[in-house]
C-alpha cells in the first residue's frame, strides 16, 4: 500500500501544473459518522481544511493519457464493426428499383415467351387401354403392394399369401366402384339380381376381397422415418411421380399450371386441411403440376407448417418454394417451360428468380406484394369502364391491373400486353343485360388459357373417384394415386384415339383385368348354388306334395321363405317349413 502524502506534498504536486493523476481523499476513520453536509464544494479552500480532513488518507492514482484511450476505443469499435459484418450478412435486395409507364424496348421475355404451348407428340403409336394404364401403374407398383401387404399380414400373425394377379383383380374392383358404387360392397356378391355383379363375383370371392382389403399396406411399419407424417405412402407416391414424369413426353406440353389439390378425408389426422369455400373443404392437400388438359406431371404431399421446409422457402416464402420445387422435378430436357399459378404463389422476387433460370412465370398477384410498383387503387379502378387497363413495366417484369367483373392484378416475366383483343362478356346496354365486348390484354388471355390444368385434373378425378372407403387414414391417398394413374393413362390413349371417353377407358381396364386375372370359382359342394340348379323342377313337382318325405335335420334355410328351419324334404334335400311344404312343391 502506498505511503500517505502530507498536505505540503499535495500542494507541490498541484502547483507543478502537471496532470499526474486523480487525488483521492479517503474519509477519516475516527469513528465519527454523520449525514451533515460539509459545505459548498465550489467555495472550499485547500488552505482552510478542517483537522478531520487533514488527518485523512490521500492517494494519487495515475490516469491513462487521453490519446491512448481514444486510440484503444477506436480499435475496439473497429473490431466490433468487423465482427458484426461477419456475423450478419446483408440480404440480397430483390426489389425492382425503377418502373416505367410503358413497356421497355429492351424487355425480353423468357421461357417460351408469348408462343403457344409446344405439345410433345413423340409417341403416336397404337397402344391398348391396358398398355396405357400399365405405363403408369406398373408391375413394379403392383409387386410393391403385394410384398408390403404380405409383410404387414405376417406382422399381424396372419398368412395372406396374396399374389400379383389378386392385387390386379382388387384394383379392377376399385375402378368399377368409380362409376358403379353400391351402398355396401357386399352387394356385388349377393344372389339378388338388382345388385349382383356376375363379373366380380366370378373373379374373386367376397371373403377373399375383404381379406385383401383388411391387410392392404404400402410400407414396412417397423422402419418408418419419425419426421415424415406421410411415411406410410411416401414410397408409393415416389414411384407414381417417377412414372408420371417418365411418360410426360407422351401427353405433355411446355405450358404447366401449378395449384393445390385436395383429397377428401373426414377422419382425424395431423395433416388434414380445411379450406373454406372450396368444393372439397376437408382433406389432404397436395401441390400439383399439370398440363392444360389435366395430365398430372408431379405432386407433393403437404405436411403443414410443422413439416420440413423446401428449397428457397426461407428467402422467398412457401408459395415461391413450391413453384421452384415442382419445376425442378419437370423433365429439364423438354424445357424451357412457362409456369402459371394463382396469387397464393406469385411474388415479384419469384418472377425475378424464375427469369434468372430462363423459366416463364405468370400469375395473379395480391396488392400487398407489388412492393414499390405504384399501380392505381382498385377502388378507383372500379369506377372506370370495363376493359380499363393500367400497367407498369420494368426491364424484367410486367404488372397490370385490368377491370373485368372485378379488378384483376397480374404479373408476368414472359408475356406482354399486346396484342389487345376483344372478349365477350355479359353486361348492360340501356339497362338491359346483353352481350358486350371488352378489351383484353394478351397476358390475361394466355393466363386464362393455360391456368386451369390442375382444375381440369381435379374435375376428371372427381367424376369417377374410387367409391370404397377404407378404415386406414392413408387409404384415400392410395385411391387417389390409382385414380390419377387411370386419368393420365386415358389422356395418353387420347393422343392416338381421340374418341375414347374417360368412363369407357376405365370400364375397359376393369373388365380386361377381371377377365384376365380373375379365378373362376370351383365349388366343392352344392352349398351356395341357386335353388333352381340344386333342385330341378322335375324333382320338385314329381308326384304330389305328400309323396315327398319329411325329415328332421340340422338348422338350415327354408327353400321357400329362406328363414331358419330344422325340417327338410328328403327327396329334394332342401330345408322346408311345414307351412311352406305345399307352396314349394306346387309352385
Coordinates of C-alpha atoms in Angstrom, one line a residue:
X1 CA 0.0 0.0 0.0
X2 CA 1.5 3.4 -0.9
X3 CA 2.6 5.9 1.8
X4 CA 0.1 8.6 2.7
X5 CA 1.0 12.1 1.4
X6 CA 1.3 15.2 3.5
X7 CA -0.5 18.4 2.7
X8 CA 2.7 20.2 1.6
X9 CA 3.4 17.4 -0.8
X10 CA -0.1 17.6 -2.3
X11 CA 0.2 21.4 -2.8
X12 CA 3.6 20.9 -4.6
X13 CA 2.0 18.4 -6.9
X14 CA -0.8 20.7 -7.8
X15 CA 1.5 23.8 -8.3
X16 CA 3.7 22.0 -10.8
X17 CA 0.7 22.1 -13.3
X18 CA 1.4 18.5 -14.5
X19 CA -1.6 16.2 -14.7
X20 CA -0.2 13.4 -12.6
X21 CA -3.5 11.7 -11.9
X22 CA -6.5 11.8 -9.7
X23 CA -6.1 12.9 -6.0
X24 CA -8.3 10.6 -3.9
X25 CA -9.2 11.8 -0.4
X26 CA -10.5 9.0 1.9
X27 CA -12.9 9.8 4.7
X28 CA -11.2 9.9 8.1
X29 CA -11.5 6.7 10.2
X30 CA -12.1 8.3 13.6
X31 CA -15.5 6.8 14.4
X32 CA -17.5 10.0 13.7
X33 CA -20.3 9.2 11.4
X34 CA -22.6 12.0 10.3
X35 CA -25.0 12.8 7.4
X36 CA -24.4 16.5 7.6
X37 CA -23.2 18.3 4.5
X38 CA -19.6 19.5 4.7
X39 CA -20.4 22.8 2.9
X40 CA -20.3 24.0 -0.6
X41 CA -17.7 22.2 -2.6
X42 CA -17.3 25.2 -5.0
X43 CA -16.3 27.6 -2.2
X44 CA -13.9 25.1 -0.4
X45 CA -10.3 26.2 0.0
X46 CA -7.5 23.7 0.4
X47 CA -5.6 26.1 2.8
X48 CA -8.5 26.2 5.3
X49 CA -9.4 22.5 5.5
X50 CA -10.7 21.1 8.9
X51 CA -8.4 19.0 11.0
X52 CA -10.5 15.9 10.4
X53 CA -9.9 16.2 6.6
X54 CA -6.2 16.9 7.2
X55 CA -5.9 13.7 9.2
X56 CA -7.5 11.6 6.4
X57 CA -5.5 9.4 3.9
X58 CA -4.7 10.7 0.4
X59 CA -3.5 8.9 -2.7
X60 CA -2.7 9.8 -6.3
X61 CA -4.0 7.5 -8.9
X62 CA -2.2 7.7 -12.3
X63 CA -4.5 8.4 -15.3
X64 CA -4.1 6.9 -18.8
X65 CA -3.4 9.5 -21.4
X66 CA -6.4 10.7 -23.5
X67 CA -4.7 10.0 -26.8
X68 CA -4.0 6.4 -25.8
X69 CA -7.6 6.0 -24.5
X70 CA -9.1 7.3 -27.7
X71 CA -6.9 5.1 -29.8
X72 CA -8.0 2.0 -27.8
X73 CA -11.7 2.9 -28.1
X74 CA -11.3 3.4 -31.9
X75 CA -9.6 -0.1 -32.1
X76 CA -12.4 -1.7 -30.1
X77 CA -15.1 0.0 -32.3
X78 CA -13.3 -1.2 -35.4
X79 CA -13.2 -4.8 -34.1
X80 CA -16.9 -4.7 -33.2
X81 CA -17.7 -3.4 -36.7
X82 CA -15.7 -6.2 -38.4
X83 CA -17.4 -8.9 -36.3
X84 CA -20.9 -7.5 -36.9
X85 CA -20.3 -7.6 -40.7
X86 CA -19.0 -11.2 -40.5
X87 CA -22.0 -12.4 -38.4
X88 CA -24.8 -10.5 -40.2
X89 CA -24.7 -10.6 -43.9
X90 CA -26.9 -8.3 -45.9
X91 CA -29.7 -10.0 -47.7
X92 CA -29.8 -9.7 -51.4
X93 CA -32.1 -6.9 -52.5
X94 CA -34.6 -8.3 -55.0
X95 CA -36.6 -5.1 -55.1
X96 CA -37.0 -3.7 -58.6
X97 CA -35.8 -0.1 -58.4
X98 CA -37.4 1.5 -61.4
X99 CA -40.8 1.1 -63.1
X100 CA -41.9 2.6 -66.4
X101 CA -45.4 3.5 -67.6
X102 CA -44.7 1.9 -71.0
X103 CA -43.2 -1.5 -71.8
X104 CA -39.4 -1.0 -72.2
X105 CA -38.0 -1.6 -75.6
X106 CA -35.3 -3.8 -74.1
X107 CA -37.8 -6.1 -72.3
X108 CA -37.2 -9.6 -73.4
X109 CA -39.4 -12.5 -72.4
X110 CA -38.1 -15.8 -71.0
X111 CA -39.2 -19.4 -71.1
X112 CA -41.4 -19.9 -74.2
X113 CA -42.3 -16.3 -74.3
X114 CA -45.6 -15.4 -76.0
X115 CA -45.7 -18.6 -78.0
X116 CA -48.5 -21.1 -77.6
X117 CA -47.7 -24.4 -75.9
X118 CA -45.4 -26.9 -77.6
X119 CA -47.2 -30.2 -77.4
X120 CA -44.9 -33.2 -77.1
X121 CA -46.2 -35.8 -79.6
X122 CA -43.3 -38.2 -79.7
X123 CA -45.5 -41.2 -79.2
X124 CA -48.4 -41.6 -81.5
X125 CA -48.1 -45.4 -81.6
X126 CA -51.2 -47.5 -81.1
X127 CA -51.5 -48.9 -77.6
X128 CA -54.3 -50.8 -75.9
X129 CA -56.0 -49.4 -72.9
X130 CA -54.2 -51.9 -70.6
X131 CA -50.8 -51.0 -72.0
X132 CA -51.5 -47.3 -71.4
X133 CA -52.6 -48.0 -67.9
X134 CA -49.6 -50.2 -67.1
X135 CA -47.2 -47.5 -68.3
X136 CA -48.2 -45.5 -65.2
X137 CA -49.4 -48.2 -62.8
X138 CA -46.6 -50.5 -63.5
X139 CA -45.9 -54.1 -62.4
X140 CA -43.3 -52.7 -60.0
X141 CA -46.1 -50.9 -58.1
X142 CA -48.3 -53.9 -58.1
X143 CA -45.5 -56.1 -56.8
X144 CA -44.6 -53.5 -54.2
X145 CA -48.2 -53.5 -52.9
X146 CA -48.2 -57.3 -52.8
X147 CA -44.9 -57.5 -50.8
X148 CA -45.9 -54.9 -48.3
X149 CA -49.3 -56.4 -47.8
X150 CA -47.9 -59.9 -47.2
X151 CA -45.3 -58.4 -44.8
X152 CA -48.0 -56.5 -42.9
X153 CA -50.1 -59.6 -42.6
X154 CA -47.2 -61.6 -41.2
X155 CA -46.5 -58.8 -38.7
X156 CA -50.2 -59.2 -37.6
X157 CA -49.8 -63.0 -37.2
X158 CA -51.8 -63.8 -40.3
X159 CA -50.9 -65.6 -43.5
X160 CA -52.2 -63.7 -46.5
X161 CA -50.2 -65.0 -49.4
X162 CA -51.7 -62.6 -51.9
X163 CA -50.5 -62.7 -55.5
X164 CA -49.9 -60.0 -58.1
X165 CA -52.9 -61.3 -60.0
X166 CA -55.2 -60.9 -57.0
X167 CA -53.9 -57.4 -56.5
X168 CA -54.8 -56.6 -60.1
X169 CA -58.3 -58.0 -59.5
X170 CA -58.7 -56.0 -56.3
X171 CA -57.6 -52.8 -58.3
X172 CA -60.2 -53.7 -61.0
X173 CA -63.0 -53.8 -58.5
X174 CA -61.9 -50.4 -57.1
X175 CA -62.0 -49.0 -60.6
X176 CA -65.6 -50.3 -61.0
X177 CA -66.7 -48.5 -57.8
X178 CA -65.8 -45.2 -59.5
X179 CA -68.8 -45.4 -61.9
X180 CA -70.9 -48.1 -60.1
X181 CA -70.9 -47.5 -56.4
X182 CA -73.1 -49.8 -54.3
X183 CA -74.4 -48.9 -50.9
X184 CA -72.4 -51.8 -49.4
X185 CA -69.6 -53.6 -51.2
X186 CA -71.2 -57.0 -50.3
X187 CA -74.0 -56.3 -52.7
X188 CA -71.7 -57.2 -55.6
X189 CA -71.8 -60.8 -54.4
X190 CA -75.4 -61.1 -53.4
X191 CA -77.7 -63.5 -55.2
X192 CA -80.4 -60.8 -55.8
X193 CA -80.4 -59.7 -59.4
X194 CA -80.7 -55.9 -58.6
X195 CA -77.2 -55.6 -57.3
X196 CA -75.4 -58.9 -58.2
X197 CA -72.4 -58.4 -60.4
X198 CA -71.5 -61.6 -62.1
X199 CA -68.2 -60.4 -63.5
X200 CA -66.9 -59.5 -60.0
X201 CA -68.4 -62.5 -58.1
X202 CA -67.0 -64.9 -60.6
X203 CA -63.5 -63.4 -60.4
X204 CA -62.8 -63.2 -56.7
X205 CA -64.6 -64.5 -53.6
X206 CA -66.2 -62.0 -51.3
X207 CA -64.3 -63.0 -48.2
X208 CA -61.0 -63.0 -50.1
X209 CA -61.7 -59.5 -51.3
X210 CA -62.3 -58.2 -47.8
X211 CA -59.3 -60.1 -46.5
X212 CA -57.1 -58.3 -49.0
X213 CA -58.8 -55.0 -48.1
X214 CA -58.0 -55.6 -44.4
X215 CA -54.3 -56.3 -44.8
X216 CA -53.6 -54.0 -47.7
X217 CA -50.4 -52.0 -46.9
X218 CA -47.9 -49.7 -48.6
X219 CA -44.9 -49.6 -46.3
X220 CA -42.9 -51.5 -43.7
X221 CA -44.4 -50.3 -40.4
X222 CA -41.3 -51.2 -38.5
X223 CA -38.9 -48.9 -40.3
X224 CA -40.7 -45.6 -40.8
X225 CA -38.8 -42.3 -40.5
X226 CA -40.1 -40.4 -37.5
X227 CA -40.2 -36.9 -39.1
X228 CA -42.4 -37.8 -42.1
X229 CA -46.1 -37.7 -41.4
X230 CA -46.8 -39.4 -44.8
X231 CA -44.2 -42.1 -44.4
X232 CA -46.7 -44.9 -45.0
X233 CA -47.4 -43.6 -48.5
X234 CA -44.2 -41.9 -49.4
X235 CA -42.6 -44.7 -51.4
X236 CA -46.0 -45.2 -53.2
X237 CA -46.1 -41.6 -54.4
X238 CA -42.4 -41.6 -55.3
X239 CA -43.0 -44.5 -57.7
X240 CA -46.1 -42.8 -59.2
X241 CA -44.2 -39.5 -59.7
X242 CA -41.4 -41.3 -61.4
X243 CA -43.8 -42.9 -63.8
X244 CA -45.7 -39.7 -64.5
X245 CA -42.6 -37.8 -65.3
X246 CA -41.0 -40.6 -67.5
X247 CA -44.2 -40.7 -69.6
X248 CA -44.7 -37.0 -69.7
X249 CA -43.5 -36.8 -73.3
X250 CA -46.4 -38.9 -74.4
X251 CA -49.1 -36.4 -73.4
X252 CA -47.3 -33.3 -72.1
X253 CA -46.7 -29.7 -73.2
X254 CA -44.4 -26.8 -72.4
X255 CA -47.0 -24.8 -70.5
X256 CA -47.6 -26.0 -67.0
X257 CA -50.1 -24.8 -64.3
X258 CA -49.4 -25.3 -60.6
X259 CA -52.1 -25.3 -58.0
X260 CA -53.3 -27.2 -54.9
X261 CA -55.3 -30.4 -54.9
X262 CA -57.5 -31.6 -52.1
X263 CA -58.0 -35.4 -51.5
X264 CA -61.3 -35.7 -49.5
X265 CA -60.8 -37.1 -46.0
X266 CA -63.1 -36.6 -43.0
X267 CA -61.2 -38.6 -40.3
X268 CA -58.6 -37.4 -37.9
X269 CA -55.0 -36.8 -38.9
X270 CA -52.4 -34.1 -38.2
X271 CA -52.1 -33.1 -41.8
X272 CA -55.8 -32.8 -42.7
X273 CA -56.5 -29.3 -44.1
X274 CA -59.7 -27.2 -44.1
X275 CA -60.1 -24.6 -46.9
X276 CA -63.3 -22.6 -46.6
X277 CA -65.2 -22.0 -49.8
X278 CA -63.6 -24.9 -51.8
X279 CA -65.7 -27.7 -53.3
X280 CA -63.8 -30.2 -51.1
X281 CA -63.3 -28.4 -47.8
X282 CA -61.7 -31.2 -45.7
X283 CA -58.9 -33.5 -46.7
X284 CA -55.2 -33.8 -47.5
X285 CA -53.5 -31.1 -49.5
X286 CA -51.2 -31.8 -52.4
X287 CA -49.2 -29.3 -54.6
X288 CA -49.8 -30.4 -58.2
X289 CA -48.3 -29.5 -61.6
X290 CA -50.4 -30.4 -64.6
X291 CA -50.8 -29.6 -68.3
X292 CA -53.7 -27.7 -69.8
X293 CA -55.6 -30.9 -70.5
X294 CA -55.1 -32.3 -67.0
X295 CA -52.1 -34.6 -67.2
X296 CA -50.6 -34.7 -63.7
X297 CA -46.8 -34.3 -64.1
X298 CA -45.9 -34.3 -60.4
X299 CA -47.4 -33.8 -57.0
X300 CA -46.1 -33.3 -53.5
X301 CA -47.9 -34.0 -50.2
X302 CA -48.2 -31.0 -47.9
X303 CA -47.4 -31.8 -44.2
X304 CA -48.4 -28.4 -42.8
X305 CA -46.3 -25.7 -41.2
X306 CA -44.5 -28.3 -39.0
X307 CA -43.3 -30.2 -42.0
X308 CA -39.8 -30.0 -43.5
X309 CA -39.0 -26.8 -45.4
X310 CA -38.4 -26.6 -49.1
X311 CA -35.6 -25.1 -51.0
X312 CA -35.6 -21.3 -51.0
X313 CA -38.5 -21.2 -48.6
X314 CA -36.7 -19.1 -46.0
X315 CA -35.8 -16.5 -48.7
X316 CA -38.9 -16.4 -50.9
X317 CA -41.7 -17.9 -48.8
X318 CA -43.7 -21.1 -49.0
X319 CA -45.6 -20.3 -52.3
X320 CA -42.5 -19.5 -54.2
X321 CA -40.6 -22.5 -52.8
X322 CA -43.4 -24.8 -54.1
X323 CA -43.1 -23.4 -57.6
X324 CA -39.3 -23.8 -57.6
X325 CA -39.6 -27.4 -56.2
X326 CA -42.2 -28.6 -58.7
X327 CA -40.3 -27.0 -61.6
X328 CA -37.1 -28.8 -60.6
X329 CA -38.9 -32.1 -61.0
X330 CA -40.0 -31.5 -64.5
X331 CA -38.0 -33.2 -67.3
X332 CA -35.4 -30.5 -68.0
X333 CA -34.5 -31.8 -71.4
X334 CA -38.0 -30.8 -72.6
X335 CA -37.7 -27.2 -71.3
X336 CA -37.8 -24.3 -71.0
X337 CA -41.3 -24.1 -69.6
X338 CA -43.9 -21.4 -68.9
X339 CA -45.5 -21.8 -65.5
X340 CA -48.9 -20.4 -64.4
X341 CA -50.1 -20.0 -60.8
X342 CA -52.5 -18.0 -58.7
X343 CA -52.0 -15.3 -56.1
X344 CA -51.1 -17.7 -53.3
X345 CA -47.7 -18.3 -55.1
X346 CA -47.0 -15.1 -57.0
X347 CA -44.5 -12.6 -55.9
X348 CA -42.1 -10.3 -57.7
X349 CA -39.0 -11.9 -56.2
X350 CA -40.2 -15.3 -57.5
X351 CA -40.7 -13.9 -61.0
X352 CA -37.2 -12.4 -60.9
X353 CA -35.7 -15.7 -59.7
X354 CA -37.5 -17.7 -62.5
X355 CA -36.3 -15.2 -65.1
X356 CA -32.7 -15.9 -64.0
X357 CA -33.4 -19.6 -64.6
X358 CA -34.9 -18.8 -68.0
X359 CA -38.3 -20.0 -66.8
X360 CA -41.5 -18.1 -67.7
X361 CA -43.8 -17.2 -64.9
X362 CA -47.3 -15.7 -65.0
X363 CA -49.8 -15.3 -62.1
X364 CA -52.3 -13.2 -60.4
X365 CA -50.8 -11.2 -57.5
X366 CA -52.0 -9.7 -54.3
X367 CA -51.7 -6.0 -54.0
X368 CA -49.6 -6.1 -50.9
X369 CA -46.9 -8.0 -52.9
X370 CA -46.4 -5.3 -55.5
X371 CA -43.7 -3.7 -53.4
X372 CA -42.8 -0.3 -55.0
X373 CA -44.9 -0.8 -58.2
X374 CA -47.4 2.0 -57.9
X375 CA -50.5 0.8 -59.7
X376 CA -53.8 2.6 -59.3
X377 CA -56.0 1.7 -56.3
X378 CA -58.6 -1.0 -57.0
X379 CA -61.4 1.1 -55.6
X380 CA -60.6 3.9 -58.0
X381 CA -60.4 1.5 -61.0
X382 CA -63.8 0.1 -60.3
X383 CA -65.2 3.5 -61.3
X384 CA -63.6 3.1 -64.7
X385 CA -65.4 1.3 -67.6
X386 CA -64.8 -2.4 -68.1
X387 CA -61.7 -3.2 -70.1
X388 CA -59.7 -0.4 -68.5
X389 CA -56.0 -1.4 -68.3
X390 CA -53.3 0.1 -66.1
X391 CA -49.8 -1.2 -66.1
X392 CA -46.2 -0.7 -65.1
X393 CA -43.1 -2.4 -66.6
X394 CA -39.5 -2.8 -65.8
X395 CA -36.8 -4.5 -67.8
X396 CA -37.7 -7.8 -66.3
X397 CA -41.4 -7.9 -65.2
X398 CA -44.7 -6.5 -66.4
X399 CA -47.5 -5.9 -63.9
X400 CA -51.0 -4.8 -64.9
X401 CA -54.5 -4.2 -63.5
X402 CA -57.5 -5.0 -65.7
X403 CA -61.1 -4.2 -65.0
X404 CA -63.3 -7.2 -65.7
X405 CA -66.1 -8.3 -63.5
X406 CA -63.7 -7.3 -60.7
X407 CA -60.2 -5.9 -60.7
X408 CA -57.6 -8.5 -61.8
X409 CA -53.9 -7.8 -60.9
X410 CA -51.4 -9.9 -62.8
X411 CA -47.6 -10.1 -63.2
X412 CA -45.5 -11.9 -65.7
X413 CA -41.9 -12.2 -66.9
X414 CA -42.7 -13.8 -70.2
X415 CA -46.0 -12.3 -71.6
X416 CA -46.5 -8.8 -72.9
X417 CA -49.7 -6.7 -73.1
X418 CA -50.0 -6.7 -76.9
X419 CA -51.9 -7.7 -78.9
X420 CA -55.1 -6.4 -77.1
X421 CA -58.1 -8.4 -78.4
X422 CA -61.8 -8.3 -77.8
X423 CA -63.5 -10.8 -75.5
X424 CA -67.2 -11.4 -75.0
X425 CA -68.8 -10.5 -71.6
X426 CA -72.3 -10.1 -70.2
X427 CA -73.0 -6.5 -69.4
X428 CA -75.8 -3.9 -69.5
X429 CA -76.8 -1.9 -72.6
X430 CA -79.6 0.6 -71.9
X431 CA -80.2 -1.0 -68.5
X432 CA -80.8 -4.4 -70.1
X433 CA -78.5 -7.5 -69.9
X434 CA -76.7 -8.0 -73.2
X435 CA -73.5 -9.4 -74.7
X436 CA -70.8 -6.9 -74.9
X437 CA -67.1 -6.9 -76.0
X438 CA -64.3 -5.5 -73.8
X439 CA -60.6 -5.1 -74.5
X440 CA -58.4 -7.9 -73.1
X441 CA -54.5 -7.8 -73.0
X442 CA -52.5 -10.8 -74.2
X443 CA -51.2 -11.7 -70.7
X444 CA -54.7 -12.2 -69.4
X445 CA -55.7 -14.3 -72.4
X446 CA -52.7 -16.6 -72.0
X447 CA -53.2 -16.9 -68.3
X448 CA -56.9 -17.9 -68.7
X449 CA -56.0 -20.4 -71.4
X450 CA -53.3 -22.4 -69.5
X451 CA -54.0 -21.8 -65.8
X452 CA -56.8 -24.4 -65.4
X453 CA -54.8 -27.6 -65.9
X454 CA -54.9 -28.7 -62.2
X455 CA -58.6 -27.8 -62.0
X456 CA -59.2 -30.0 -65.1
X457 CA -57.4 -32.8 -63.5
X458 CA -59.5 -32.5 -60.3
X459 CA -62.6 -32.5 -62.4
X460 CA -61.7 -35.7 -64.2
X461 CA -60.7 -37.5 -61.0
X462 CA -63.7 -36.4 -59.0
X463 CA -66.1 -37.5 -61.8
X464 CA -65.2 -41.2 -61.1
X465 CA -63.4 -41.4 -57.8
X466 CA -63.0 -44.8 -56.0
X467 CA -66.1 -45.3 -54.0
X468 CA -64.8 -47.7 -51.4
X469 CA -63.9 -46.1 -48.1
X470 CA -61.3 -47.8 -46.1
X471 CA -60.6 -47.6 -42.3
X472 CA -57.0 -46.6 -42.6
X473 CA -56.1 -42.9 -42.7
X474 CA -53.9 -43.3 -45.8
X475 CA -56.5 -45.2 -47.8
X476 CA -57.9 -42.1 -49.6
X477 CA -54.3 -41.3 -50.8
X478 CA -53.9 -44.8 -52.1
X479 CA -57.1 -44.5 -54.0
X480 CA -56.1 -41.0 -55.3
X481 CA -52.9 -42.5 -56.8
X482 CA -55.0 -45.1 -58.6
X483 CA -57.4 -42.5 -59.9
X484 CA -54.6 -40.2 -61.0
X485 CA -52.8 -43.0 -62.9
X486 CA -56.0 -44.0 -64.7
X487 CA -56.8 -40.4 -65.7
X488 CA -53.3 -39.9 -67.0
X489 CA -53.4 -43.1 -68.9
X490 CA -56.6 -42.1 -70.5
X491 CA -55.0 -38.8 -71.8
X492 CA -52.1 -40.8 -73.3
X493 CA -54.7 -43.0 -75.0
X494 CA -56.4 -40.0 -76.5
X495 CA -53.2 -38.9 -78.2
X496 CA -53.7 -41.7 -80.7
X497 CA -57.5 -42.3 -80.5
X498 CA -59.5 -39.2 -79.6
X499 CA -62.9 -40.9 -79.4
X500 CA -62.3 -42.5 -76.0
X501 CA -64.3 -41.2 -73.0
X502 CA -62.9 -41.5 -69.5
X503 CA -65.7 -43.8 -68.5
X504 CA -65.2 -46.1 -71.4
X505 CA -61.4 -46.2 -70.8
X506 CA -61.9 -47.0 -67.1
X507 CA -64.5 -49.7 -67.8
X508 CA -62.3 -51.4 -70.3
X509 CA -59.3 -51.6 -67.9
X510 CA -61.5 -53.1 -65.2
X511 CA -63.2 -55.7 -67.4
X512 CA -60.0 -56.9 -69.0
X513 CA -58.3 -57.2 -65.6
X514 CA -61.2 -59.2 -64.2
X515 CA -61.4 -61.5 -67.2
X516 CA -57.7 -62.0 -67.5
X517 CA -56.6 -62.3 -63.9
X518 CA -59.8 -63.4 -62.1
X519 CA -60.1 -67.0 -61.0
X520 CA -63.4 -68.8 -61.8
X521 CA -64.9 -70.3 -58.7
X522 CA -64.6 -74.0 -58.1
X523 CA -67.3 -75.3 -55.8
X524 CA -66.6 -78.4 -53.6
X525 CA -70.3 -78.9 -52.8
X526 CA -73.7 -77.7 -53.8
X527 CA -73.8 -75.3 -50.9
X528 CA -74.4 -71.8 -52.1
X529 CA -75.7 -72.8 -55.6
X530 CA -79.0 -71.2 -56.6
X531 CA -82.0 -73.4 -55.7
X532 CA -83.1 -73.8 -59.3
X533 CA -79.8 -75.6 -60.0
X534 CA -79.8 -77.8 -56.9
X535 CA -83.4 -78.9 -57.2
X536 CA -84.6 -79.2 -60.8
X537 CA -88.3 -78.5 -61.5
X538 CA -88.9 -82.2 -62.4
X539 CA -87.8 -83.4 -59.0
X540 CA -89.6 -80.7 -57.1
X541 CA -93.0 -81.3 -58.8
X542 CA -92.8 -85.0 -59.3
X543 CA -95.9 -86.6 -57.8
X544 CA -97.9 -84.8 -55.2
X545 CA -96.5 -83.0 -52.1
X546 CA -97.5 -85.8 -49.9
X547 CA -95.2 -88.2 -51.8
X548 CA -92.1 -86.3 -50.5
X549 CA -90.8 -87.4 -47.2
X550 CA -90.3 -85.0 -44.3
X551 CA -87.2 -85.4 -42.2
X552 CA -85.5 -83.8 -39.2
X553 CA -82.2 -82.1 -39.9
X554 CA -79.7 -79.5 -38.5
X555 CA -80.6 -75.9 -38.8
X556 CA -80.7 -74.6 -42.3
X557 CA -82.5 -72.1 -44.5
X558 CA -86.0 -72.9 -45.8
X559 CA -86.1 -73.3 -49.6
X560 CA -89.2 -71.2 -49.9
X561 CA -89.2 -68.4 -47.3
X562 CA -85.4 -68.5 -46.6
X563 CA -85.9 -68.5 -42.8
X564 CA -84.3 -70.9 -40.4
X565 CA -85.8 -74.3 -40.0
X566 CA -85.0 -77.8 -38.7
X567 CA -87.2 -79.7 -41.2
X568 CA -86.2 -80.8 -44.7
X569 CA -87.6 -82.7 -47.7
X570 CA -85.7 -86.0 -48.0
X571 CA -86.4 -86.2 -51.8
X572 CA -85.4 -82.6 -52.7
X573 CA -82.7 -82.4 -50.0
X574 CA -83.9 -78.8 -49.2
X575 CA -84.9 -77.3 -45.8
X576 CA -88.6 -76.6 -45.6
X577 CA -91.1 -75.4 -43.0
X578 CA -94.3 -77.3 -42.7
X579 CA -96.2 -74.2 -43.6
X580 CA -94.1 -73.9 -46.8
X581 CA -94.3 -77.6 -47.8
X582 CA -97.2 -77.4 -50.3
X583 CA -96.2 -74.0 -51.6
X584 CA -92.7 -75.2 -52.5
X585 CA -93.7 -78.4 -54.2
X586 CA -96.7 -77.0 -56.1
X587 CA -95.1 -73.8 -57.5

